[in-house]
XYZ file of C-alpha atoms in Angstrom:
740
model
C 5.451 -30.303 15.728
C 5.851 -32.156 12.423
C 9.514 -31.201 12.082
C 10.187 -32.127 15.731
C 8.796 -35.641 15.147
C 10.260 -36.395 11.713
C 13.425 -34.285 11.765
C 12.433 -32.487 8.507
C 9.662 -30.079 7.517
C 6.488 -31.248 5.857
C 7.359 -29.261 2.712
C 10.836 -30.819 2.531
C 9.416 -34.309 2.988
C 7.030 -33.682 0.106
C 9.851 -32.443 -2.120
C 12.354 -35.210 -1.295
C 12.777 -38.911 -2.079
C 12.963 -41.623 0.624
C 16.136 -43.762 0.390
C 18.002 -46.385 2.465
C 21.483 -45.161 3.411
C 22.904 -48.576 4.468
C 25.159 -50.565 2.107
C 23.150 -53.689 2.792
C 20.928 -54.666 -0.151
C 17.194 -53.873 0.133
C 16.440 -57.463 -0.930
C 17.969 -58.675 2.324
C 15.609 -56.391 4.254
C 12.647 -57.898 2.442
C 13.933 -61.435 3.123
C 14.339 -60.718 6.836
C 10.838 -59.251 7.020
C 9.380 -62.392 5.455
C 11.467 -64.654 7.710
C 10.378 -62.697 10.791
C 6.727 -63.015 9.778
C 7.107 -66.788 9.334
C 8.940 -67.235 12.669
C 6.322 -65.198 14.538
C 3.603 -67.280 12.958
C 5.180 -70.525 14.169
C 5.710 -69.196 17.698
C 2.127 -67.919 17.986
C 0.749 -71.156 16.553
C 1.970 -72.962 19.692
C -0.245 -70.666 21.812
C -3.505 -71.615 20.100
C -4.899 -73.109 23.280
C -4.236 -70.022 25.394
C -5.548 -67.341 22.933
C -8.330 -67.051 20.432
C -7.386 -66.746 16.718
C -8.270 -63.004 16.602
C -6.136 -62.340 19.698
C -3.211 -64.217 18.144
C -3.590 -62.172 14.974
C -3.523 -58.843 16.889
C -0.449 -59.778 18.914
C 1.319 -61.110 15.826
C 0.651 -57.892 13.910
C 1.989 -55.736 16.772
C 5.149 -57.856 17.135
C 5.755 -57.936 13.375
C 5.305 -54.166 13.209
C 7.881 -53.656 15.939
C 10.377 -56.019 14.251
C 9.739 -54.283 10.929
C 10.505 -50.842 12.408
C 13.744 -52.153 13.966
C 14.859 -53.745 10.687
C 14.075 -50.580 8.711
C 16.092 -48.493 11.195
C 19.040 -50.858 10.734
C 18.974 -50.005 7.017
C 19.185 -46.274 7.967
C 16.301 -44.528 6.142
C 17.061 -41.056 4.802
C 15.615 -38.255 2.660
C 17.342 -37.348 -0.579
C 16.705 -33.827 -1.879
C 18.141 -31.451 -4.425
C 19.166 -28.118 -2.981
C 20.831 -25.024 -4.330
C 24.582 -24.964 -4.151
C 25.528 -22.192 -1.767
C 27.058 -19.140 -3.426
C 26.459 -20.297 -6.998
C 22.867 -19.135 -7.536
C 20.955 -15.878 -8.021
C 17.700 -14.918 -6.327
C 15.864 -11.902 -7.775
C 13.911 -9.751 -5.329
C 11.327 -7.487 -7.018
C 9.634 -4.694 -5.066
C 6.479 -3.066 -6.393
C 7.059 0.709 -6.389
C 3.760 1.753 -7.979
C 1.411 4.325 -6.461
C -0.873 1.681 -4.942
C 1.978 0.639 -2.630
C 1.763 4.123 -1.099
C -1.846 3.516 -0.101
C -2.380 4.183 3.590
C -1.451 6.900 6.030
C 2.103 7.985 6.953
C 4.135 5.067 8.362
C 1.375 2.507 7.754
C 1.622 2.444 3.966
C 2.361 -0.806 2.197
C 5.757 0.461 1.115
C 6.583 1.529 4.682
C 6.075 -2.093 5.746
C 7.793 -3.659 2.734
C 11.073 -1.710 2.948
C 12.210 -2.904 6.419
C 10.931 -6.400 5.641
C 13.381 -6.595 2.749
C 16.322 -4.532 3.993
C 16.421 -5.835 7.569
C 15.045 -9.358 7.321
C 14.812 -11.043 3.958
C 17.712 -9.879 1.791
C 20.374 -10.302 4.537
C 19.236 -13.893 5.099
C 19.214 -14.600 1.364
C 22.655 -13.014 0.866
C 24.192 -15.537 3.268
C 23.590 -18.338 0.742
C 22.866 -16.746 -2.640
C 23.642 -13.763 -4.804
C 20.724 -11.331 -4.541
C 19.675 -9.092 -7.405
C 17.303 -6.273 -6.436
C 14.687 -4.721 -8.709
C 12.062 -2.001 -8.419
C 9.136 -2.173 -10.801
C 5.992 -0.281 -11.720
C 5.558 0.191 -15.476
C 8.819 -1.747 -15.932
C 11.578 -3.323 -13.845
C 14.938 -1.699 -13.205
C 17.875 -2.994 -11.110
C 18.849 -1.124 -7.921
C 21.650 -1.445 -5.379
C 19.307 -1.462 -2.390
C 15.743 -0.690 -1.357
C 16.581 2.184 0.956
C 16.031 4.929 -1.646
C 12.866 4.825 -3.736
C 11.798 6.817 -6.800
C 8.467 8.601 -7.140
C 5.565 6.119 -7.179
C 4.813 4.717 -10.631
C 1.515 5.526 -12.322
C 0.795 1.910 -13.343
C 1.564 -1.642 -12.250
C 2.671 -4.057 -14.956
C 3.580 -7.211 -13.070
C 3.625 -9.547 -16.074
C 5.804 -7.343 -18.263
C 8.200 -6.602 -15.391
C 8.562 -10.287 -14.514
C 9.252 -11.229 -18.111
C 11.811 -8.458 -18.342
C 13.717 -9.849 -15.328
C 13.420 -13.465 -16.495
C 14.706 -12.638 -19.984
C 17.666 -10.704 -18.623
C 18.574 -13.677 -16.410
C 18.688 -16.298 -19.173
C 22.481 -16.553 -18.899
C 22.579 -16.575 -15.074
C 21.665 -19.380 -12.643
C 18.409 -17.749 -11.513
C 16.977 -20.003 -8.815
C 13.874 -18.078 -7.737
C 12.082 -14.737 -7.881
C 10.604 -13.088 -4.796
C 7.820 -10.699 -5.786
C 6.695 -8.182 -3.153
C 3.465 -6.563 -4.357
C -0.200 -5.897 -3.641
C -1.172 -7.588 -6.922
C -2.848 -4.455 -8.315
C -1.994 -5.165 -11.945
C -3.499 -2.769 -14.500
C -1.475 -3.494 -17.622
C -3.001 -3.668 -21.083
C -2.240 -7.401 -21.174
C -3.337 -8.720 -17.787
C -1.060 -10.832 -15.621
C -3.291 -13.898 -15.967
C -2.736 -13.780 -19.740
C 1.040 -14.018 -19.162
C 1.018 -17.042 -16.812
C 1.997 -19.606 -19.453
C 4.804 -17.433 -20.841
C 6.191 -16.779 -17.347
C 5.929 -20.455 -16.322
C 7.912 -21.537 -19.417
C 11.094 -20.111 -17.832
C 10.875 -22.795 -15.118
C 11.727 -20.350 -12.320
C 9.481 -20.448 -9.234
C 7.864 -17.137 -8.295
C 7.331 -16.606 -4.568
C 4.786 -13.833 -4.039
C 4.645 -11.838 -0.790
C 1.278 -10.099 -0.589
C 1.152 -6.582 0.830
C -1.888 -4.665 2.024
C -5.338 -5.529 3.243
C -7.601 -7.797 1.240
C -10.665 -6.066 2.683
C -11.053 -2.327 3.333
C -14.481 -1.831 4.950
C -14.231 1.957 4.959
C -13.564 2.164 1.205
C -16.044 2.184 -1.678
C -14.954 1.701 -5.265
C -17.016 2.430 -8.357
C -15.877 -0.558 -10.393
C -17.731 0.153 -13.601
C -20.461 2.199 -15.263
C -22.171 0.718 -18.290
C -24.538 2.700 -20.495
C -25.221 3.088 -24.231
C -23.020 5.505 -26.136
C -26.079 7.391 -27.384
C -29.660 8.082 -26.297
C -32.598 10.214 -27.322
C -33.335 13.495 -25.532
C -36.204 13.453 -23.080
C -35.919 9.734 -22.363
C -34.905 8.038 -19.141
C -31.656 6.097 -19.342
C -30.691 3.282 -16.992
C -26.953 3.063 -16.280
C -25.704 -0.191 -14.783
C -23.179 0.512 -12.047
C -21.008 -1.907 -10.073
C -19.769 -0.927 -6.602
C -17.028 -2.761 -4.689
C -17.472 -2.798 -0.898
C -16.386 -4.946 2.049
C -19.402 -4.451 4.267
C -23.135 -3.858 4.175
C -24.974 -0.568 4.386
C -25.843 1.940 1.695
C -24.096 4.229 -0.769
C -25.388 7.347 -2.446
C -24.501 7.822 -6.101
C -24.972 11.018 -8.111
C -24.940 11.637 -11.842
C -23.581 14.996 -13.052
C -23.679 16.685 -16.423
C -21.162 19.406 -15.817
C -22.357 21.241 -12.691
C -25.910 19.975 -13.098
C -27.116 16.966 -11.082
C -29.163 14.654 -13.263
C -29.951 12.062 -10.594
C -29.153 10.999 -7.040
C -29.947 7.502 -5.819
C -29.253 5.416 -2.715
C -27.850 1.948 -3.440
C -28.305 -0.761 -0.770
C -25.076 -2.723 -0.239
C -25.575 -6.374 0.696
C -23.463 -7.540 3.643
C -22.926 -11.001 2.168
C -21.331 -9.784 -1.068
C -18.384 -7.548 -1.928
C -19.863 -6.318 -5.227
C -23.255 -4.709 -5.752
C -24.678 -4.176 -9.236
C -27.618 -1.822 -9.650
C -29.326 0.428 -12.186
C -29.298 4.200 -11.849
C -32.013 6.020 -13.795
C -31.466 9.553 -15.013
C -33.126 11.815 -17.600
C -31.222 12.180 -20.854
C -30.170 15.813 -21.319
C -30.605 17.916 -24.437
C -28.995 17.087 -27.779
C -25.215 17.286 -27.966
C -22.104 15.633 -26.531
C -22.155 15.142 -22.766
C -19.361 14.112 -20.415
C -21.307 12.514 -17.574
C -19.738 11.994 -14.144
C -20.903 9.239 -11.779
C -19.681 9.648 -8.217
C -20.225 7.925 -4.869
C -20.512 10.026 -1.740
C -17.609 9.685 0.691
C -17.980 7.091 3.437
C -16.936 7.861 7.048
C -13.208 7.244 7.378
C -12.686 6.798 3.636
C -9.181 7.886 2.637
C -9.107 7.147 -1.092
C -11.979 9.022 -2.757
C -10.481 9.018 -6.241
C -11.892 5.561 -6.894
C -15.415 6.861 -6.201
C -15.783 8.534 -9.598
C -16.146 7.350 -13.182
C -16.835 9.414 -16.311
C -18.697 8.342 -19.424
C -19.429 10.103 -22.698
C -22.997 10.205 -23.995
C -24.041 11.397 -27.423
C -27.575 12.740 -27.750
C -28.305 13.120 -31.474
C -30.416 15.916 -32.901
C -31.810 13.784 -35.736
C -35.401 12.543 -35.637
C -35.922 8.817 -36.023
C -38.647 7.542 -38.342
C -41.170 5.001 -37.029
C -43.553 3.294 -39.483
C -47.000 2.232 -38.195
C -49.143 -0.097 -40.356
C -52.752 -0.349 -39.142
C -55.566 -2.391 -40.684
C -58.657 -0.717 -39.209
C -59.675 2.674 -37.774
C -59.701 2.349 -33.979
C -59.122 4.336 -30.798
C -55.607 2.953 -30.294
C -54.475 4.365 -33.632
C -55.857 7.808 -32.841
C -54.401 8.102 -29.352
C -51.049 6.583 -30.334
C -50.609 9.202 -33.040
C -51.681 11.944 -30.628
C -49.109 10.766 -28.041
C -46.236 10.892 -30.545
C -47.117 13.879 -32.734
C -45.254 16.366 -30.520
C -42.272 14.096 -29.842
C -39.096 15.935 -30.963
C -37.134 12.695 -31.454
C -39.569 10.344 -33.186
C -41.333 11.060 -36.468
C -44.352 8.746 -36.770
C -45.295 7.736 -40.307
C -48.595 5.836 -40.415
C -50.575 3.919 -43.012
C -54.210 3.214 -42.117
C -56.248 0.866 -44.296
C -59.683 2.414 -44.684
C -60.921 0.009 -47.391
C -59.428 -3.056 -49.118
C -57.416 -0.975 -51.586
C -57.417 2.463 -50.014
C -54.950 3.791 -47.433
C -54.792 6.936 -45.343
C -51.188 8.125 -44.937
C -49.942 10.536 -42.306
C -46.459 11.878 -41.578
C -45.120 11.185 -45.082
C -42.349 13.377 -46.510
C -43.519 13.337 -50.154
C -46.651 12.199 -52.044
C -44.895 9.119 -53.493
C -43.970 7.711 -50.079
C -45.961 4.544 -49.282
C -48.263 5.147 -52.249
C -49.077 1.413 -52.386
C -49.630 1.228 -48.643
C -46.394 -0.686 -48.055
C -42.754 0.103 -48.909
C -41.951 -0.835 -52.483
C -38.579 -2.463 -51.764
C -36.015 -3.242 -49.052
C -34.304 0.109 -49.357
C -37.548 2.007 -48.678
C -38.554 -0.247 -45.756
C -35.058 -0.208 -44.290
C -35.102 3.587 -44.380
C -37.308 3.485 -41.278
C -35.792 2.897 -37.830
C -38.709 1.038 -36.226
C -41.927 -0.677 -37.212
C -45.379 -1.145 -35.609
C -47.945 -3.542 -37.056
C -51.482 -3.314 -35.714
C -54.740 -5.155 -36.480
C -53.987 -6.333 -40.003
C -53.867 -9.827 -41.481
C -50.600 -11.500 -42.472
C -52.259 -12.527 -45.747
C -52.398 -8.839 -46.691
C -48.615 -9.074 -47.242
C -47.031 -11.138 -50.008
C -44.389 -13.752 -49.139
C -41.733 -11.328 -50.414
C -43.065 -8.536 -48.182
C -43.169 -10.870 -45.177
C -39.535 -11.786 -45.853
C -38.697 -8.082 -45.978
C -40.360 -7.592 -42.580
C -38.340 -10.472 -41.157
C -35.110 -9.067 -42.597
C -35.983 -5.626 -41.241
C -35.386 -7.047 -37.756
C -32.739 -9.698 -38.423
C -30.518 -7.900 -40.954
C -31.470 -4.215 -40.736
C -31.402 -4.332 -36.928
C -34.687 -2.477 -36.512
C -37.292 -3.156 -33.843
C -40.757 -4.511 -34.538
C -43.825 -4.066 -32.298
C -46.944 -6.166 -32.949
C -50.241 -4.929 -31.473
C -53.340 -6.952 -30.609
C -56.540 -6.590 -32.617
C -59.398 -8.427 -34.311
C -57.067 -9.190 -37.202
C -53.809 -9.020 -35.252
C -51.328 -11.515 -33.853
C -52.546 -15.121 -33.951
C -56.014 -14.169 -35.186
C -54.376 -12.462 -38.154
C -52.423 -15.575 -39.132
C -49.037 -14.169 -38.130
C -48.125 -17.466 -36.468
C -47.970 -19.053 -39.934
C -46.076 -16.199 -41.587
C -42.412 -15.566 -42.245
C -42.435 -13.398 -39.107
C -43.244 -16.343 -36.829
C -39.628 -17.000 -35.800
C -39.036 -13.283 -35.222
C -41.797 -12.838 -32.640
C -41.189 -13.463 -28.910
C -44.235 -15.764 -28.542
C -45.553 -18.748 -30.476
C -48.759 -17.372 -31.976
C -51.663 -19.679 -32.704
C -54.873 -18.889 -34.582
C -56.801 -21.246 -32.303
C -55.521 -19.600 -29.134
C -55.383 -16.062 -30.499
C -58.787 -14.962 -29.237
C -59.244 -11.210 -28.968
C -61.492 -10.233 -26.053
C -62.895 -6.815 -25.331
C -62.418 -7.422 -21.640
C -60.790 -4.927 -19.339
C -57.635 -6.232 -17.649
C -55.179 -4.515 -15.287
C -51.550 -4.247 -16.378
C -48.797 -4.638 -13.792
C -45.025 -4.485 -13.911
C -42.926 -7.642 -13.819
C -39.556 -7.603 -11.986
C -37.799 -7.032 -15.322
C -40.353 -4.390 -16.208
C -39.525 -2.436 -13.057
C -35.923 -2.151 -14.226
C -36.768 -1.350 -17.862
C -36.322 2.244 -19.011
C -39.239 1.702 -21.429
C -41.717 1.643 -18.548
C -40.504 4.567 -16.441
C -43.480 6.808 -15.733
C -41.337 8.349 -12.997
C -37.608 8.311 -12.269
C -38.320 7.359 -8.652
C -38.828 3.582 -8.367
C -41.524 3.743 -5.685
C -43.384 6.524 -7.461
C -43.199 4.553 -10.703
C -44.775 1.530 -8.958
C -47.557 3.722 -7.596
C -48.326 5.274 -10.963
C -48.628 1.856 -12.604
C -50.917 0.611 -9.850
C -53.204 3.608 -10.350
C -53.460 3.261 -14.122
C -56.903 2.143 -15.352
C -57.355 -1.256 -16.956
C -56.672 -1.600 -20.678
C -59.765 -2.075 -22.837
C -58.914 -5.481 -24.340
C -56.518 -8.393 -24.362
C -55.411 -11.060 -26.840
C -53.952 -14.486 -26.044
C -50.458 -14.892 -27.513
C -49.324 -18.408 -26.578
C -46.096 -19.605 -24.889
C -43.017 -17.394 -24.885
C -39.875 -18.361 -26.754
C -36.739 -19.274 -24.749
C -35.076 -15.854 -25.180
C -38.239 -13.830 -24.554
C -39.031 -11.912 -21.363
C -42.231 -10.291 -20.125
C -42.189 -6.655 -19.020
C -45.921 -6.281 -18.307
C -48.420 -8.904 -17.141
C -52.192 -9.039 -16.718
C -54.299 -11.343 -14.568
C -56.745 -13.627 -16.352
C -58.567 -16.549 -14.806
C -56.614 -16.282 -11.572
C -53.194 -16.454 -13.228
C -50.740 -13.916 -14.587
C -50.211 -13.924 -18.343
C -47.845 -11.723 -20.397
C -48.990 -8.443 -21.915
C -45.771 -6.809 -23.166
C -42.999 -9.221 -24.181
C -39.735 -8.847 -26.092
C -36.801 -10.835 -27.404
C -33.656 -10.170 -29.457
C -33.625 -11.464 -33.003
C -30.632 -11.129 -35.292
C -29.405 -7.545 -35.093
C -32.724 -6.204 -33.772
C -35.539 -6.808 -31.298
C -39.176 -7.801 -31.538
C -42.054 -6.892 -29.200
C -45.653 -7.923 -28.694
C -48.175 -5.721 -26.892
C -51.149 -8.063 -26.462
C -53.659 -5.228 -26.225
C -55.077 -2.542 -28.447
C -56.694 -0.712 -25.562
C -54.096 1.462 -23.840
C -56.190 4.419 -25.000
C -58.254 3.957 -21.799
C -55.281 5.315 -19.848
C -55.850 8.632 -21.620
C -59.643 8.606 -21.591
C -60.044 7.561 -17.939
C -57.353 9.740 -16.367
C -57.417 13.501 -15.676
C -56.550 15.707 -18.623
C -53.274 16.818 -17.050
C -52.085 13.229 -16.512
C -49.403 12.325 -19.074
C -48.991 8.610 -18.291
C -50.322 7.501 -21.681
C -48.103 9.924 -23.607
C -45.079 9.005 -21.495
C -45.624 5.278 -22.019
C -45.855 5.540 -25.793
C -43.008 8.022 -26.138
C -40.707 5.841 -24.045
C -41.732 2.737 -25.972
C -41.403 4.428 -29.369
C -37.991 5.812 -28.508
C -36.934 2.385 -27.297
C -37.945 0.943 -30.655
C -35.778 3.332 -32.665
C -32.927 4.339 -30.328
C -30.710 1.306 -31.000
C -31.466 1.020 -34.696
C -28.056 0.818 -36.408
C -27.130 3.234 -39.169
C -25.752 2.103 -42.510
C -22.356 3.244 -41.245
C -22.046 2.003 -37.701
C -18.985 3.113 -35.750
C -18.190 1.716 -32.298
C -15.248 2.025 -29.923
C -14.080 0.119 -26.868
C -11.368 1.004 -24.365
C -8.956 -1.888 -23.870
C -6.412 -0.876 -21.282
C -4.216 1.790 -22.875
C -5.633 1.238 -26.346
C -8.933 2.094 -27.995
C -10.327 -0.407 -30.489
C -12.397 1.002 -33.364
C -14.861 -1.081 -35.381
C -16.698 0.183 -38.471
C -19.558 -1.746 -40.034
C -20.808 -0.589 -43.424
C -23.981 -1.607 -45.257
C -25.704 -0.346 -48.374
C -29.312 0.841 -48.635
C -30.489 -2.780 -48.528
C -28.267 -3.288 -45.460
C -26.014 -5.773 -47.204
C -22.327 -5.705 -46.335
C -20.115 -3.273 -48.287
C -16.669 -4.775 -48.788
C -15.150 -2.421 -51.358
C -14.630 0.666 -49.202
C -11.758 2.168 -47.220
C -12.325 3.762 -43.823
C -10.182 6.419 -42.148
C -10.909 7.853 -38.705
C -9.680 11.142 -37.267
C -9.454 11.346 -33.476
C -9.342 14.686 -31.664
C -9.232 15.444 -27.959
C -8.931 18.869 -26.342
C -5.794 20.662 -27.458
C -4.030 17.476 -28.594
C -3.037 17.017 -32.211
C -5.451 15.076 -34.382
C -4.674 11.403 -34.786
C -5.453 9.522 -38.007
C -6.340 5.838 -37.833
C -6.644 3.678 -40.957
C -9.035 0.786 -40.343
C -8.223 -2.593 -41.871
C -10.661 -5.203 -43.265
C -11.487 -8.158 -41.012
C -12.704 -11.670 -41.815
C -16.292 -10.393 -41.464
C -17.713 -8.842 -44.653
C -18.249 -5.115 -44.351
C -16.433 -4.859 -41.013
C -13.158 -2.949 -40.587
C -11.169 -2.494 -37.395
C -8.294 -0.467 -36.055
C -6.569 0.448 -32.815
C -4.863 3.523 -31.408
C -3.320 4.823 -28.202
C -5.131 8.024 -27.193
C -2.493 9.342 -24.822
C -4.138 11.945 -22.596
C -7.349 11.174 -20.735
C -10.549 12.968 -21.649
C -13.357 12.918 -24.187
C -12.317 11.660 -27.608
C -14.187 12.850 -30.694
C -13.939 10.373 -33.553
C -15.033 11.121 -37.114
C -14.761 8.372 -39.691
C -15.074 8.619 -43.470
C -15.789 5.702 -45.785
C -14.471 6.109 -49.335
C -14.790 4.166 -52.525
C -11.917 5.362 -54.644
C -11.899 9.148 -54.390
C -15.592 9.432 -53.503
C -16.893 9.681 -49.952
C -19.598 7.071 -49.415
C -20.601 7.734 -45.804
C -19.467 9.320 -42.567
C -19.996 8.610 -38.883
C -19.208 10.378 -35.630
C -18.645 9.087 -32.135
C -17.589 10.470 -28.767
C -15.837 8.343 -26.162
C -14.511 8.948 -22.686
C -10.982 7.621 -22.192
C -9.435 7.353 -18.731
C -5.930 5.899 -18.591
C -5.375 3.009 -16.152
C -4.779 4.457 -12.713
C -3.517 3.200 -9.386
C -6.499 4.752 -7.605
C -8.624 1.724 -8.489
C -8.108 -1.845 -7.337
C -6.411 -0.790 -4.098
C -7.232 -4.013 -2.239
C -4.573 -6.719 -2.235
C -5.284 -9.110 -5.098
C -4.319 -12.268 -3.247
C -6.052 -14.545 -5.749
C -3.892 -13.234 -8.599
C -0.646 -13.515 -6.632
C -1.522 -17.023 -5.452
C -2.343 -18.127 -8.992
C 0.970 -16.727 -10.264
C 2.946 -18.536 -7.558
C 1.102 -21.829 -8.066
C 1.497 -21.694 -11.845
C 5.277 -21.293 -11.585
C 5.952 -23.761 -8.739
C 6.365 -21.126 -6.041
C 4.137 -20.202 -3.117
C 2.166 -17.282 -1.720
C 3.384 -15.733 1.550
C 2.208 -12.982 3.840
C 4.477 -10.342 5.309
C 3.573 -11.582 8.790
C 4.521 -15.205 8.116
C 7.579 -15.964 6.022
C 8.520 -19.164 7.873
C 9.628 -21.698 5.312
C 10.373 -19.219 2.507
C 14.158 -19.606 2.781
C 13.817 -23.396 2.887
C 11.547 -23.377 -0.158
C 14.093 -21.295 -2.083
C 16.967 -23.487 -0.916
C 15.274 -26.519 -2.467
C 14.308 -24.816 -5.722
C 14.515 -27.007 -8.819
C 15.952 -24.132 -10.861
C 19.553 -22.925 -10.709
C 22.704 -24.910 -9.810
C 21.770 -27.738 -7.437
C 23.524 -30.487 -5.483
C 22.272 -33.663 -3.825
C 21.630 -33.687 -0.083
C 20.711 -36.773 1.983
C 19.359 -36.272 5.477
C 19.169 -39.238 7.884
C 15.707 -40.035 9.188
C 16.531 -43.092 11.338
C 17.168 -40.901 14.376
C 13.822 -39.117 14.096
C 11.802 -39.290 17.360
C 8.786 -40.616 15.486
C 10.399 -44.073 15.093
C 11.122 -44.442 18.788
C 7.634 -43.273 19.669
C 6.282 -45.835 17.222
C 8.290 -48.646 18.860
C 7.058 -47.557 22.287
C 3.448 -47.446 21.103
C 3.641 -50.905 19.485
C 5.199 -52.554 22.578
C 2.797 -50.764 24.938
C -0.166 -51.856 22.856
C 0.990 -55.497 23.017
C 1.489 -55.314 26.804
C -1.948 -53.774 27.338
C -3.571 -56.398 25.134
C -1.907 -59.271 27.000
C -2.918 -57.779 30.363
C -6.519 -57.505 29.193
C -6.515 -61.098 27.985
C -4.705 -62.247 31.179
C -1.795 -63.876 29.369
C 0.815 -62.127 31.543
């Protein structure tokens, strides 16, 4: 409709410049317009008695508009555009030949639709005006004579690298435009979005033709699985999974360790979202290296099941972690806490109980000299523990230097600290005025730190329901039931307002309102906790002998305190596309950065040859980094050695699951990425069903060899319709006002 009225397309009108084709000067047109306005004013002034001023103004405006249109037409308006000179320019047509273009069944694959679109429709039309260069691309672009014969589908899609390859090769040719036919499933190491600026610098518009469906309701995709790289045996681990879906319903996910099923859980899929994130709880298997498999059950009609599975490596160490418990008075909580942890194979509880002002009862020590003074003698001894519990003991019992050591245990060592309520604990013990104040997740106050021997019922918060620390059962509903049936704790202590980063995992009800019982926050490299009760022992005393809720609670909590405690030599790895990034962080016994060491890592995988990676120092003290390409997919075993000169200082081991980028994931058309690419380069996004305007857009490309083209607009029907409307409006107005 627009082109029928104006004689040109809307896109062409936006690209072009309006000009007057007549040889008469534009100043004369302006003079005539002013003269016409003056003459009409004089003529209408003589009719002041017959018409009101507003009526005269309306009629004058309509007559002046009509005269103005006629005068403009006499000056012959036109549209000046730059267009490609026929036969002198090159248009590159790039067809995605990766495996994702074969998605579908038989003749309905994306490639089956793209081939005839190019060979029968697009390239013949382009060849009539331009020289066409054809390319196939997957991992890289390569020129071809035609698109009739295709190679085997490529294993990866690297749109950015392939585009840059074509653009660089065409530097010496008049490349006017690039037509990219793809589903946008880019899985290169350097993503396409990171290459936008570099591609746009060539000044060549990219016209993207999107292939494939943007939504596939019958397909589920396991986007990601996130879990720690290590965990303690016997604990419950929560893996965060993300599922891509295009409809509501439910999906069943299973966790395998070899042939053994660790967990099976149904995930509700919200209809209003295309991504669902949830936590899947499973019991941590025995010590050793485990290659865990997470898989979604097949949906009815689902064709591509390879994107339903992800694998992750989990290391379950055999070492026992050491947890130090400092208690200021003999009480039931101390007794039952020790009893709950004494048989734990992963946590070794070392306790110091003050039985008189200068006398301490030590349990779990490894030699008679350990904790002889009731508190670690220096940073190295304190930092040798992985977690710390402080019970009902005054802050004044610790010197300023010892308080600073406790603070650094969390902030610099990266250990976890748990503070327990008591007559001399928390705010009542003066901890709100100690060096630990900023570490704790609540603002303690001596005035508000009242300790009451009043029974209160603990209940899970929403965050507590998702926390692996509070899993009395792997089943969510059963876990809720078990917590509801637990007896009340024997006491409670007020802790004050929570800090901004703190969260509550357990609440109690006091005075008709819910107040926090178990709270936590990150601090520095570690975490701090407050359990505002010293009376969980009632869970053991008031429940049947065979009930293990109390033991389970304390074992889960104790393991949570020590599980993420960093070693002196901390080795981590992250998969980044086709590369694996290694980071080593080294600290001495006082957990101060070691900057005078060299680190070498040896990577082994299956039957592949060992790969040696030399890590280089970074701008962070004590941190070295390196990168390597693993090659084959599978579990990688990484052993790193830190040396000072010829002496080995420390060693660390790590296992990692590496899966090379694959076309099985991201099978939906990535329209957003293709649109962004086209917009960034001055092109446009098109669908295979609607290519109207593509040839015109290419014809008026700003790149390549261009020539000026002026199209007359004076004969456009819109001007004659405008004249008719103006004259008709004047006639109708005069009839209404009875002046004709």
